[in-house]
Amino acid sequence: MPDPRIDLKDPRIAGVLAWLIPGAGHFYQGRHFKGAIYSSCILGLFLTGWAMADWSAVQPPDLRRTTANKTLLLKYTAQLGVGLPSLYSLVQSKRFLSPSNATTTQLDAPVEAEFEGVFLEHLFPAVGNVGDLLQRLRYGHEHPDEDWPLDRGRPAQGHLTLKPVQTDLGTAAIETQFTGTIAGEPRELKLDYATLEEPIRASPHRRVFALAREPASGQPRGILVASIPRPFLNRVGVPMSPREENQLHARHGNFLEIWMVFTWVAGLLNMLAVWDACQGPAYAYGDEPPEEEAPSADGGSSTPAPAASGAVL
């Protein structure tokens, strides 16, 4: 039963606040020490696991395949105990599946970035043009056992400059400039038909695809696949494709499961904090042992010994 010596205020509000943000319900009740402990320990554990797994530990279920992966649903249910941090991934899932999250040939502002990518020869059997390559990559994301064209490209690195422009027909386009090397050799290329990957995806880098031509003759020579930084809020908590999940496991090995356990334990611990916010301490006033008689000094009459006060947690 709730401890009458502790003002829990409205337990329902306290419970909701404690679930949404660990410790918030206790701060609402004026129990600041407990609020600080729960907030730092539970959020610290959750964010540590999330960060160590490249901010990919919190995986919402794929809304397109609600019964495809029951294990993923169970994992996310445990993480959901932390409230707002895990709920954000549901928002990310909706954004990721939105029709507006698509490849584009438009750019809001100029971008300059150093990059490491690959160069695909134009006549390579698996690649015909930028559109063909994008179609193969979409298929490869969902079928990780199939060929991944980017694995066969020649390594490219250097400096990439992207600028929004208008074509002669008045449509938006991206002007691309590349300075760098391909397979360790300096190479000068003219880039056309630049296309940006979806803005929202579980990767810190957003790929840029461009048709590469010889500067003098204009003859197509291949497709340059580079990358630019992706904003943090456009990648954290985003659903991963089967191929991206395989790549995450390959990078972290067995440690990935440890980072995931951190987030699950944090979610389950916060359920105990929610209960404490709603019902108060587990051991409290009213749980004292029965009074015992203490012998008097002359061995005669006795007086009740004072009861031990219950511990308040």
PDB file of C-alpha atoms in Angstrom:
ATOM      1  CA  MET A   1       0.000   0.000   0.000  1.00  0.00           C
ATOM      2  CA  PRO A   2       1.199   3.576  -0.565  1.00  0.00           C
ATOM      3  CA  ASP A   3       3.068   5.181   2.313  1.00  0.00           C
ATOM      4  CA  PRO A   4       0.864   7.948   3.801  1.00  0.00           C
ATOM      5  CA  ARG A   5       3.997   9.829   4.884  1.00  0.00           C
ATOM      6  CA  ILE A   6       5.042  10.341   1.253  1.00  0.00           C
ATOM      7  CA  ASP A   7       3.050  12.664  -0.986  1.00  0.00           C
ATOM      8  CA  LEU A   8       2.783  10.781  -4.272  1.00  0.00           C
ATOM      9  CA  LYS A   9       0.556  13.534  -5.689  1.00  0.00           C
ATOM     10  CA  ASP A  10      -1.403  12.055  -8.611  1.00  0.00           C
ATOM     11  CA  PRO A  11       0.054   8.531  -9.033  1.00  0.00           C
ATOM     12  CA  ARG A  12      -1.307   8.256 -12.580  1.00  0.00           C
ATOM     13  CA  ILE A  13       0.497  11.385 -13.739  1.00  0.00           C
ATOM     14  CA  ALA A  14       3.633  10.299 -11.897  1.00  0.00           C
ATOM     15  CA  GLY A  15       3.525   6.873 -13.546  1.00  0.00           C
ATOM     16  CA  VAL A  16       3.127   8.297 -17.047  1.00  0.00           C
ATOM     17  CA  LEU A  17       5.952  10.786 -16.506  1.00  0.00           C
ATOM     18  CA  ALA A  18       8.197   8.059 -15.084  1.00  0.00           C
ATOM     19  CA  TRP A  19       7.579   5.939 -18.185  1.00  0.00           C
ATOM     20  CA  LEU A  20       8.082   8.716 -20.718  1.00  0.00           C
ATOM     21  CA  ILE A  21      11.332   9.969 -19.138  1.00  0.00           C
ATOM     22  CA  PRO A  22      12.997   7.852 -16.433  1.00  0.00           C
ATOM     23  CA  GLY A  23      13.046   9.826 -13.191  1.00  0.00           C
ATOM     24  CA  ALA A  24      10.556  12.486 -14.314  1.00  0.00           C
ATOM     25  CA  GLY A  25       7.723  11.046 -12.232  1.00  0.00           C
ATOM     26  CA  HIS A  26       9.829  11.172  -9.082  1.00  0.00           C
ATOM     27  CA  PHE A  27      10.876  14.776  -9.741  1.00  0.00           C
ATOM     28  CA  TYR A  28       7.162  15.572 -10.107  1.00  0.00           C
ATOM     29  CA  GLN A  29       6.571  14.057  -6.646  1.00  0.00           C
ATOM     30  CA  GLY A  30       9.471  15.978  -5.119  1.00  0.00           C
ATOM     31  CA  ARG A  31      11.547  12.810  -4.655  1.00  0.00           C
ATOM     32  CA  HIS A  32      14.570  14.399  -6.267  1.00  0.00           C
ATOM     33  CA  PHE A  33      17.250  11.969  -5.106  1.00  0.00           C
ATOM     34  CA  LYS A  34      15.406   8.969  -6.528  1.00  0.00           C
ATOM     35  CA  GLY A  35      14.610  10.919  -9.678  1.00  0.00           C
ATOM     36  CA  ALA A  36      18.297  11.674 -10.226  1.00  0.00           C
ATOM     37  CA  ILE A  37      19.284   8.042  -9.617  1.00  0.00           C
ATOM     38  CA  TYR A  38      16.686   6.611 -11.984  1.00  0.00           C
ATOM     39  CA  SER A  39      17.332   9.207 -14.665  1.00  0.00           C
ATOM     40  CA  SER A  40      21.120   8.857 -14.701  1.00  0.00           C
ATOM     41  CA  CYS A  41      21.287   5.072 -14.313  1.00  0.00           C
ATOM     42  CA  ILE A  42      18.435   3.979 -16.592  1.00  0.00           C
ATOM     43  CA  LEU A  43      18.956   6.565 -19.316  1.00  0.00           C
ATOM     44  CA  GLY A  44      22.719   6.128 -19.079  1.00  0.00           C
ATOM     45  CA  LEU A  45      22.421   2.363 -19.554  1.00  0.00           C
ATOM     46  CA  PHE A  46      19.979   2.749 -22.425  1.00  0.00           C
ATOM     47  CA  LEU A  47      21.933   5.426 -24.296  1.00  0.00           C
ATOM     48  CA  THR A  48      25.234   3.596 -23.781  1.00  0.00           C
ATOM     49  CA  GLY A  49      23.905   0.459 -25.447  1.00  0.00           C
ATOM     50  CA  TRP A  50      22.303   2.481 -28.213  1.00  0.00           C
ATOM     51  CA  ALA A  51      25.463   4.482 -28.948  1.00  0.00           C
ATOM     52  CA  MET A  52      27.833   1.499 -28.812  1.00  0.00           C
ATOM     53  CA  ALA A  53      25.714  -0.211 -31.478  1.00  0.00           C
ATOM     54  CA  ASP A  54      26.159   2.752 -33.857  1.00  0.00           C
ATOM     55  CA  TRP A  55      22.753   4.120 -32.771  1.00  0.00           C
ATOM     56  CA  SER A  56      21.113   1.089 -34.370  1.00  0.00           C
ATOM     57  CA  ALA A  57      20.242  -0.957 -31.261  1.00  0.00           C
ATOM     58  CA  VAL A  58      16.672   0.361 -31.065  1.00  0.00           C
ATOM     59  CA  GLN A  59      14.861  -1.261 -33.959  1.00  0.00           C
ATOM     60  CA  PRO A  60      11.113  -0.657 -34.361  1.00  0.00           C
ATOM     61  CA  PRO A  61       9.094  -3.388 -36.073  1.00  0.00           C
ATOM     62  CA  ASP A  62       8.668  -2.994 -39.820  1.00  0.00           C
ATOM     63  CA  LEU A  63       5.120  -1.710 -40.232  1.00  0.00           C
ATOM     64  CA  ARG A  64       4.971  -3.346 -43.661  1.00  0.00           C
ATOM     65  CA  ARG A  65       5.599  -6.817 -42.214  1.00  0.00           C
ATOM     66  CA  THR A  66       4.042  -6.860 -38.765  1.00  0.00           C
ATOM     67  CA  THR A  67       4.443 -10.639 -38.343  1.00  0.00           C
ATOM     68  CA  ALA A  68       7.714 -11.115 -40.239  1.00  0.00           C
ATOM     69  CA  ASN A  69      10.047 -10.962 -37.250  1.00  0.00           C
ATOM     70  CA  LYS A  70       8.486 -11.779 -33.882  1.00  0.00           C
ATOM     71  CA  THR A  71      11.906 -11.758 -32.204  1.00  0.00           C
ATOM     72  CA  LEU A  72      12.437  -8.135 -33.244  1.00  0.00           C
ATOM     73  CA  LEU A  73       9.002  -7.272 -31.834  1.00  0.00           C
ATOM     74  CA  LEU A  74       9.898  -8.846 -28.469  1.00  0.00           C
ATOM     75  CA  LYS A  75      13.201  -6.951 -28.350  1.00  0.00           C
ATOM     76  CA  TYR A  76      11.491  -3.661 -29.096  1.00  0.00           C
ATOM     77  CA  THR A  77       8.814  -4.344 -26.472  1.00  0.00           C
ATOM     78  CA  ALA A  78      11.542  -4.481 -23.806  1.00  0.00           C
ATOM     79  CA  GLN A  79      13.112  -1.255 -25.131  1.00  0.00           C
ATOM     80  CA  LEU A  80       9.704   0.437 -25.132  1.00  0.00           C
ATOM     81  CA  GLY A  81       9.874   0.568 -21.343  1.00  0.00           C
ATOM     82  CA  VAL A  82      12.170   3.585 -21.577  1.00  0.00           C
ATOM     83  CA  GLY A  83       9.435   5.734 -23.122  1.00  0.00           C
ATOM     84  CA  LEU A  84      10.231   8.695 -25.346  1.00  0.00           C
ATOM     85  CA  PRO A  85      13.676   7.567 -26.599  1.00  0.00           C
ATOM     86  CA  SER A  86      12.177   4.320 -27.887  1.00  0.00           C
ATOM     87  CA  LEU A  87       8.930   5.935 -29.084  1.00  0.00           C
ATOM     88  CA  TYR A  88      10.980   8.175 -31.387  1.00  0.00           C
ATOM     89  CA  SER A  89      11.862   5.115 -33.429  1.00  0.00           C
ATOM     90  CA  LEU A  90       8.164   4.632 -34.269  1.00  0.00           C
ATOM     91  CA  VAL A  91       8.182   8.143 -35.695  1.00  0.00           C
ATOM     92  CA  GLN A  92      11.315   7.267 -37.641  1.00  0.00           C
ATOM     93  CA  SER A  93       9.675   4.112 -38.976  1.00  0.00           C
ATOM     94  CA  LYS A  94       6.769   6.144 -40.311  1.00  0.00           C
ATOM     95  CA  ARG A  95       9.129   8.694 -41.876  1.00  0.00           C
ATOM     96  CA  PHE A  96      11.225   5.931 -43.425  1.00  0.00           C
ATOM     97  CA  LEU A  97       8.189   4.281 -45.037  1.00  0.00           C
ATOM     98  CA  SER A  98       6.735   7.572 -46.273  1.00  0.00           C
ATOM     99  CA  PRO A  99       6.485   7.944 -50.077  1.00  0.00           C
ATOM    100  CA  SER A 100       8.441  11.194 -49.758  1.00  0.00           C
ATOM    101  CA  ASN A 101      11.498   9.269 -48.514  1.00  0.00           C
ATOM    102  CA  ALA A 102      12.829   8.502 -51.973  1.00  0.00           C
ATOM    103  CA  THR A 103      15.889   9.097 -54.129  1.00  0.00           C
ATOM    104  CA  THR A 104      16.019  12.606 -55.505  1.00  0.00           C
ATOM    105  CA  THR A 105      17.811  14.832 -58.001  1.00  0.00           C
ATOM    106  CA  GLN A 106      17.157  17.954 -55.932  1.00  0.00           C
ATOM    107  CA  LEU A 107      19.304  19.622 -53.310  1.00  0.00           C
ATOM    108  CA  ASP A 108      18.327  22.387 -50.886  1.00  0.00           C
ATOM    109  CA  ALA A 109      21.794  23.879 -50.388  1.00  0.00           C
ATOM    110  CA  PRO A 110      25.380  23.340 -51.607  1.00  0.00           C
ATOM    111  CA  VAL A 111      27.324  20.528 -49.949  1.00  0.00           C
ATOM    112  CA  GLU A 112      31.069  19.873 -49.814  1.00  0.00           C
ATOM    113  CA  ALA A 113      32.503  16.737 -48.251  1.00  0.00           C
ATOM    114  CA  GLU A 114      35.473  14.411 -48.249  1.00  0.00           C
ATOM    115  CA  PHE A 115      34.441  10.903 -49.162  1.00  0.00           C
ATOM    116  CA  GLU A 116      35.435   7.306 -49.739  1.00  0.00           C
ATOM    117  CA  GLY A 117      33.382   5.431 -52.292  1.00  0.00           C
ATOM    118  CA  VAL A 118      33.571   3.208 -55.334  1.00  0.00           C
ATOM    119  CA  PHE A 119      33.736   3.646 -59.080  1.00  0.00           C
ATOM    120  CA  LEU A 120      31.711   1.229 -61.216  1.00  0.00           C
ATOM    121  CA  GLU A 121      32.681   0.795 -64.837  1.00  0.00           C
ATOM    122  CA  HIS A 122      29.780   1.734 -67.123  1.00  0.00           C
ATOM    123  CA  LEU A 123      29.925  -1.487 -69.134  1.00  0.00           C
ATOM    124  CA  PHE A 124      30.143  -3.701 -66.062  1.00  0.00           C
ATOM    125  CA  PRO A 125      27.598  -6.524 -66.539  1.00  0.00           C
ATOM    126  CA  ALA A 126      25.730  -5.702 -63.332  1.00  0.00           C
ATOM    127  CA  VAL A 127      25.432  -1.964 -64.024  1.00  0.00           C
ATOM    128  CA  GLY A 128      23.899  -0.156 -66.969  1.00  0.00           C
ATOM    129  CA  ASN A 129      23.132   3.347 -65.682  1.00  0.00           C
ATOM    130  CA  VAL A 130      22.223   5.149 -62.473  1.00  0.00           C
ATOM    131  CA  GLY A 131      18.591   4.001 -62.609  1.00  0.00           C
ATOM    132  CA  ASP A 132      19.579   0.360 -63.115  1.00  0.00           C
ATOM    133  CA  LEU A 133      22.051   0.564 -60.245  1.00  0.00           C
ATOM    134  CA  LEU A 134      19.473   2.026 -57.836  1.00  0.00           C
ATOM    135  CA  GLN A 135      17.028  -0.737 -58.728  1.00  0.00           C
ATOM    136  CA  ARG A 136      19.643  -3.409 -58.035  1.00  0.00           C
ATOM    137  CA  LEU A 137      20.532  -1.807 -54.697  1.00  0.00           C
ATOM    138  CA  ARG A 138      16.886  -1.765 -53.575  1.00  0.00           C
ATOM    139  CA  TYR A 139      16.658  -5.459 -54.367  1.00  0.00           C
ATOM    140  CA  GLY A 140      19.975  -6.149 -52.651  1.00  0.00           C
ATOM    141  CA  HIS A 141      18.844  -4.449 -49.437  1.00  0.00           C
ATOM    142  CA  GLU A 142      15.978  -6.930 -49.063  1.00  0.00           C
ATOM    143  CA  HIS A 143      17.927  -9.972 -50.299  1.00  0.00           C
ATOM    144  CA  PRO A 144      21.296  -9.984 -48.507  1.00  0.00           C
ATOM    145  CA  ASP A 145      22.390 -13.257 -50.141  1.00  0.00           C
ATOM    146  CA  GLU A 146      22.240 -11.724 -53.626  1.00  0.00           C
ATOM    147  CA  ASP A 147      25.041  -9.891 -55.423  1.00  0.00           C
ATOM    148  CA  TRP A 148      25.788  -6.388 -54.095  1.00  0.00           C
ATOM    149  CA  PRO A 149      27.161  -4.283 -56.990  1.00  0.00           C
ATOM    150  CA  LEU A 150      29.047  -1.875 -54.728  1.00  0.00           C
ATOM    151  CA  ASP A 151      31.288  -4.706 -53.531  1.00  0.00           C
ATOM    152  CA  ARG A 152      32.882  -4.954 -56.988  1.00  0.00           C
ATOM    153  CA  GLY A 153      33.656  -1.299 -57.600  1.00  0.00           C
ATOM    154  CA  ARG A 154      37.121   0.209 -57.700  1.00  0.00           C
ATOM    155  CA  PRO A 155      37.910   2.256 -54.561  1.00  0.00           C
ATOM    156  CA  ALA A 156      37.512   6.000 -54.994  1.00  0.00           C
ATOM    157  CA  GLN A 157      38.242   8.848 -52.623  1.00  0.00           C
ATOM    158  CA  GLY A 158      38.588  12.588 -52.744  1.00  0.00           C
ATOM    159  CA  HIS A 159      36.508  15.758 -52.481  1.00  0.00           C
ATOM    160  CA  LEU A 160      32.915  16.093 -53.647  1.00  0.00           C
ATOM    161  CA  THR A 161      31.021  19.328 -54.280  1.00  0.00           C
ATOM    162  CA  LEU A 162      27.254  19.366 -54.882  1.00  0.00           C
ATOM    163  CA  LYS A 163      25.288  22.446 -55.955  1.00  0.00           C
ATOM    164  CA  PRO A 164      21.573  22.833 -56.747  1.00  0.00           C
ATOM    165  CA  VAL A 165      21.015  24.090 -60.315  1.00  0.00           C
ATOM    166  CA  GLN A 166      18.259  24.471 -62.880  1.00  0.00           C
ATOM    167  CA  THR A 167      18.373  22.697 -66.222  1.00  0.00           C
ATOM    168  CA  ASP A 168      17.530  24.348 -69.549  1.00  0.00           C
ATOM    169  CA  LEU A 169      14.035  22.894 -69.191  1.00  0.00           C
ATOM    170  CA  GLY A 170      13.578  24.542 -65.794  1.00  0.00           C
ATOM    171  CA  THR A 171      13.781  21.350 -63.747  1.00  0.00           C
ATOM    172  CA  ALA A 172      15.910  20.982 -60.614  1.00  0.00           C
ATOM    173  CA  ALA A 173      19.212  19.161 -60.868  1.00  0.00           C
ATOM    174  CA  ILE A 174      22.470  18.715 -58.958  1.00  0.00           C
ATOM    175  CA  GLU A 175      25.784  19.931 -60.316  1.00  0.00           C
ATOM    176  CA  THR A 176      28.556  17.614 -59.143  1.00  0.00           C
ATOM    177  CA  GLN A 177      32.307  18.131 -59.060  1.00  0.00           C
ATOM    178  CA  PHE A 178      34.772  15.402 -58.164  1.00  0.00           C
ATOM    179  CA  THR A 179      38.441  15.780 -57.280  1.00  0.00           C
ATOM    180  CA  GLY A 180      40.321  12.721 -56.183  1.00  0.00           C
ATOM    181  CA  THR A 181      41.666   9.303 -57.083  1.00  0.00           C
ATOM    182  CA  ILE A 182      40.292   6.017 -58.361  1.00  0.00           C
ATOM    183  CA  ALA A 183      42.216   2.892 -57.370  1.00  0.00           C
ATOM    184  CA  GLY A 184      44.959   5.224 -56.067  1.00  0.00           C
ATOM    185  CA  GLU A 185      45.421   7.074 -59.390  1.00  0.00           C
ATOM    186  CA  PRO A 186      44.402  10.723 -59.940  1.00  0.00           C
ATOM    187  CA  ARG A 187      41.406  10.877 -62.250  1.00  0.00           C
ATOM    188  CA  GLU A 188      39.481  13.751 -63.794  1.00  0.00           C
ATOM    189  CA  LEU A 189      35.840  13.045 -64.569  1.00  0.00           C
ATOM    190  CA  LYS A 190      32.778  14.993 -65.590  1.00  0.00           C
ATOM    191  CA  LEU A 191      29.714  13.935 -63.570  1.00  0.00           C
ATOM    192  CA  ASP A 192      26.091  14.048 -64.778  1.00  0.00           C
ATOM    193  CA  TYR A 193      22.693  12.837 -63.595  1.00  0.00           C
ATOM    194  CA  ALA A 194      23.605  13.076 -59.936  1.00  0.00           C
ATOM    195  CA  THR A 195      21.080  11.329 -57.678  1.00  0.00           C
ATOM    196  CA  LEU A 196      20.906  11.341 -53.883  1.00  0.00           C
ATOM    197  CA  GLU A 197      19.929   8.329 -51.802  1.00  0.00           C
ATOM    198  CA  GLU A 198      16.845   8.484 -49.586  1.00  0.00           C
ATOM    199  CA  PRO A 199      17.281  11.185 -46.907  1.00  0.00           C
ATOM    200  CA  ILE A 200      16.183   8.820 -44.098  1.00  0.00           C
ATOM    201  CA  ARG A 201      18.066   5.566 -43.680  1.00  0.00           C
ATOM    202  CA  ALA A 202      19.999   3.783 -40.922  1.00  0.00           C
ATOM    203  CA  SER A 203      23.431   4.903 -42.092  1.00  0.00           C
ATOM    204  CA  PRO A 204      25.646   7.869 -41.122  1.00  0.00           C
ATOM    205  CA  HIS A 205      26.403   8.451 -44.809  1.00  0.00           C
ATOM    206  CA  ARG A 206      24.061   9.329 -47.655  1.00  0.00           C
ATOM    207  CA  ARG A 207      25.187   7.957 -50.994  1.00  0.00           C
ATOM    208  CA  VAL A 208      25.516  10.081 -54.107  1.00  0.00           C
ATOM    209  CA  PHE A 209      25.303   8.409 -57.536  1.00  0.00           C
ATOM    210  CA  ALA A 210      26.549  10.149 -60.678  1.00  0.00           C
ATOM    211  CA  LEU A 211      27.295   9.123 -64.264  1.00  0.00           C
ATOM    212  CA  ALA A 212      30.993   9.710 -64.974  1.00  0.00           C
ATOM    213  CA  ARG A 213      32.160  10.917 -68.392  1.00  0.00           C
ATOM    214  CA  GLU A 214      35.498  11.755 -69.937  1.00  0.00           C
ATOM    215  CA  PRO A 215      35.878  15.579 -69.770  1.00  0.00           C
ATOM    216  CA  ALA A 216      36.998  15.941 -73.376  1.00  0.00           C
ATOM    217  CA  SER A 217      34.909  13.443 -75.312  1.00  0.00           C
ATOM    218  CA  GLY A 218      31.923  13.151 -72.993  1.00  0.00           C
ATOM    219  CA  GLN A 219      32.098   9.383 -73.347  1.00  0.00           C
ATOM    220  CA  PRO A 220      30.459   7.541 -70.395  1.00  0.00           C
ATOM    221  CA  ARG A 221      33.032   5.682 -68.334  1.00  0.00           C
ATOM    222  CA  GLY A 222      31.221   4.515 -65.231  1.00  0.00           C
ATOM    223  CA  ILE A 223      29.189   5.442 -62.190  1.00  0.00           C
ATOM    224  CA  LEU A 224      30.772   7.165 -59.219  1.00  0.00           C
ATOM    225  CA  VAL A 225      29.230   6.256 -55.859  1.00  0.00           C
ATOM    226  CA  ALA A 226      30.299   8.735 -53.191  1.00  0.00           C
ATOM    227  CA  SER A 227      28.721   9.872 -49.934  1.00  0.00           C
ATOM    228  CA  ILE A 228      27.898  12.932 -47.846  1.00  0.00           C
ATOM    229  CA  PRO A 229      27.150  13.119 -44.095  1.00  0.00           C
ATOM    230  CA  ARG A 230      23.581  12.255 -43.095  1.00  0.00           C
ATOM    231  CA  PRO A 231      21.974  14.321 -40.288  1.00  0.00           C
ATOM    232  CA  PHE A 232      21.852  12.418 -37.004  1.00  0.00           C
ATOM    233  CA  LEU A 233      18.075  12.696 -36.615  1.00  0.00           C
ATOM    234  CA  ASN A 234      17.619  11.165 -40.066  1.00  0.00           C
ATOM    235  CA  ARG A 235      19.403   7.938 -39.168  1.00  0.00           C
ATOM    236  CA  VAL A 236      18.899   7.193 -35.459  1.00  0.00           C
ATOM    237  CA  GLY A 237      16.112   4.708 -34.751  1.00  0.00           C
ATOM    238  CA  VAL A 238      15.426   4.039 -38.441  1.00  0.00           C
ATOM    239  CA  PRO A 239      14.407   0.486 -39.443  1.00  0.00           C
ATOM    240  CA  MET A 240      17.232  -1.485 -41.016  1.00  0.00           C
ATOM    241  CA  SER A 241      17.079  -3.617 -44.116  1.00  0.00           C
ATOM    242  CA  PRO A 242      18.196  -7.272 -43.874  1.00  0.00           C
ATOM    243  CA  ARG A 243      21.509  -6.368 -45.552  1.00  0.00           C
ATOM    244  CA  GLU A 244      22.121  -3.480 -43.155  1.00  0.00           C
ATOM    245  CA  GLU A 245      21.438  -5.775 -40.201  1.00  0.00           C
ATOM    246  CA  ASN A 246      23.974  -8.276 -41.535  1.00  0.00           C
ATOM    247  CA  GLN A 247      26.548  -5.512 -41.931  1.00  0.00           C
ATOM    248  CA  LEU A 248      25.905  -4.309 -38.366  1.00  0.00           C
ATOM    249  CA  HIS A 249      26.471  -7.822 -37.001  1.00  0.00           C
ATOM    250  CA  ALA A 250      29.629  -8.148 -39.082  1.00  0.00           C
ATOM    251  CA  ARG A 251      31.060  -4.924 -37.603  1.00  0.00           C
ATOM    252  CA  HIS A 252      30.344  -5.713 -33.944  1.00  0.00           C
ATOM    253  CA  GLY A 253      30.180  -9.494 -33.746  1.00  0.00           C
ATOM    254  CA  ASN A 254      29.015 -10.856 -30.392  1.00  0.00           C
ATOM    255  CA  PHE A 255      29.399  -7.444 -28.768  1.00  0.00           C
ATOM    256  CA  LEU A 256      26.252  -6.299 -30.560  1.00  0.00           C
ATOM    257  CA  GLU A 257      24.136  -8.596 -28.391  1.00  0.00           C
ATOM    258  CA  ILE A 258      25.717  -7.067 -25.280  1.00  0.00           C
ATOM    259  CA  TRP A 259      24.812  -3.548 -26.413  1.00  0.00           C
ATOM    260  CA  MET A 260      21.290  -4.743 -27.163  1.00  0.00           C
ATOM    261  CA  VAL A 261      20.975  -6.276 -23.684  1.00  0.00           C
ATOM    262  CA  PHE A 262      21.843  -2.882 -22.189  1.00  0.00           C
ATOM    263  CA  THR A 263      18.762  -1.358 -23.835  1.00  0.00           C
ATOM    264  CA  TRP A 264      16.481  -4.258 -22.843  1.00  0.00           C
ATOM    265  CA  VAL A 265      17.573  -4.188 -19.210  1.00  0.00           C
ATOM    266  CA  ALA A 266      17.078  -0.407 -19.087  1.00  0.00           C
ATOM    267  CA  GLY A 267      13.520  -0.790 -20.358  1.00  0.00           C
ATOM    268  CA  LEU A 268      12.668  -3.464 -17.798  1.00  0.00           C
ATOM    269  CA  LEU A 269      14.272  -1.522 -14.939  1.00  0.00           C
ATOM    270  CA  ASN A 270      12.182   1.519 -15.792  1.00  0.00           C
ATOM    271  CA  MET A 271       9.044  -0.547 -15.282  1.00  0.00           C
ATOM    272  CA  LEU A 272      10.128  -0.931 -11.646  1.00  0.00           C
ATOM    273  CA  ALA A 273      10.643   2.837 -11.460  1.00  0.00           C
ATOM    274  CA  VAL A 274       7.127   3.374 -12.836  1.00  0.00           C
ATOM    275  CA  TRP A 275       5.715   1.080 -10.132  1.00  0.00           C
ATOM    276  CA  ASP A 276       7.637   2.993  -7.456  1.00  0.00           C
ATOM    277  CA  ALA A 277       6.228   6.295  -8.761  1.00  0.00           C
ATOM    278  CA  CYS A 278       2.671   4.944  -8.649  1.00  0.00           C
ATOM    279  CA  GLN A 279       2.766   2.990  -5.369  1.00  0.00           C
ATOM    280  CA  GLY A 280       5.629   4.483  -3.392  1.00  0.00           C
ATOM    281  CA  PRO A 281       8.439   2.600  -1.595  1.00  0.00           C
ATOM    282  CA  ALA A 282       8.372  -1.157  -1.397  1.00  0.00           C
ATOM    283  CA  TYR A 283       8.903  -1.169   2.413  1.00  0.00           C
ATOM    284  CA  ALA A 284       7.254   1.608   4.317  1.00  0.00           C
ATOM    285  CA  TYR A 285       5.207   2.796   7.235  1.00  0.00           C
ATOM    286  CA  GLY A 286       2.962   0.071   8.629  1.00  0.00           C
ATOM    287  CA  ASP A 287       5.401  -2.767   8.109  1.00  0.00           C
ATOM    288  CA  GLU A 288       6.922  -2.568  11.627  1.00  0.00           C
ATOM    289  CA  PRO A 289       7.343  -5.770  13.670  1.00  0.00           C
ATOM    290  CA  PRO A 290       4.934  -6.237  16.644  1.00  0.00           C
ATOM    291  CA  GLU A 291       5.806  -4.499  19.919  1.00  0.00           C
ATOM    292  CA  GLU A 292       7.735  -6.569  22.472  1.00  0.00           C
ATOM    293  CA  GLU A 293       7.653  -6.181  26.205  1.00  0.00           C
ATOM    294  CA  ALA A 294      10.898  -4.982  27.741  1.00  0.00           C
ATOM    295  CA  PRO A 295      11.628  -6.154  31.356  1.00  0.00           C
ATOM    296  CA  SER A 296      11.802  -3.478  34.010  1.00  0.00           C
ATOM    297  CA  ALA A 297      14.905  -2.789  36.039  1.00  0.00           C
ATOM    298  CA  ASP A 298      13.609  -4.704  39.138  1.00  0.00           C
ATOM    299  CA  GLY A 299      12.416  -7.643  37.029  1.00  0.00           C
ATOM    300  CA  GLY A 300       8.764  -6.832  37.726  1.00  0.00           C
ATOM    301  CA  SER A 301       6.456  -4.941  35.495  1.00  0.00           C
ATOM    302  CA  SER A 302       7.400  -4.294  31.942  1.00  0.00           C
ATOM    303  CA  THR A 303       6.777  -1.550  29.466  1.00  0.00           C
ATOM    304  CA  PRO A 304       6.367  -1.938  25.729  1.00  0.00           C
ATOM    305  CA  ALA A 305       9.596  -1.572  23.835  1.00  0.00           C
ATOM    306  CA  PRO A 306       9.491   1.021  21.087  1.00  0.00           C
ATOM    307  CA  ALA A 307       8.736  -0.469  17.715  1.00  0.00           C
ATOM    308  CA  ALA A 308      11.378  -0.400  15.076  1.00  0.00           C
ATOM    309  CA  SER A 309      10.440   2.071  12.443  1.00  0.00           C
ATOM    310  CA  GLY A 310      10.067   0.675   8.953  1.00  0.00           C
ATOM    311  CA  ALA A 311      12.634   1.552   6.362  1.00  0.00           C
ATOM    312  CA  VAL A 312      11.487   3.950   3.673  1.00  0.00           C
ATOM    313  CA  LEU A 313      12.957   3.208   0.265  1.00  0.00           C
TER     314      LEU A 313
END
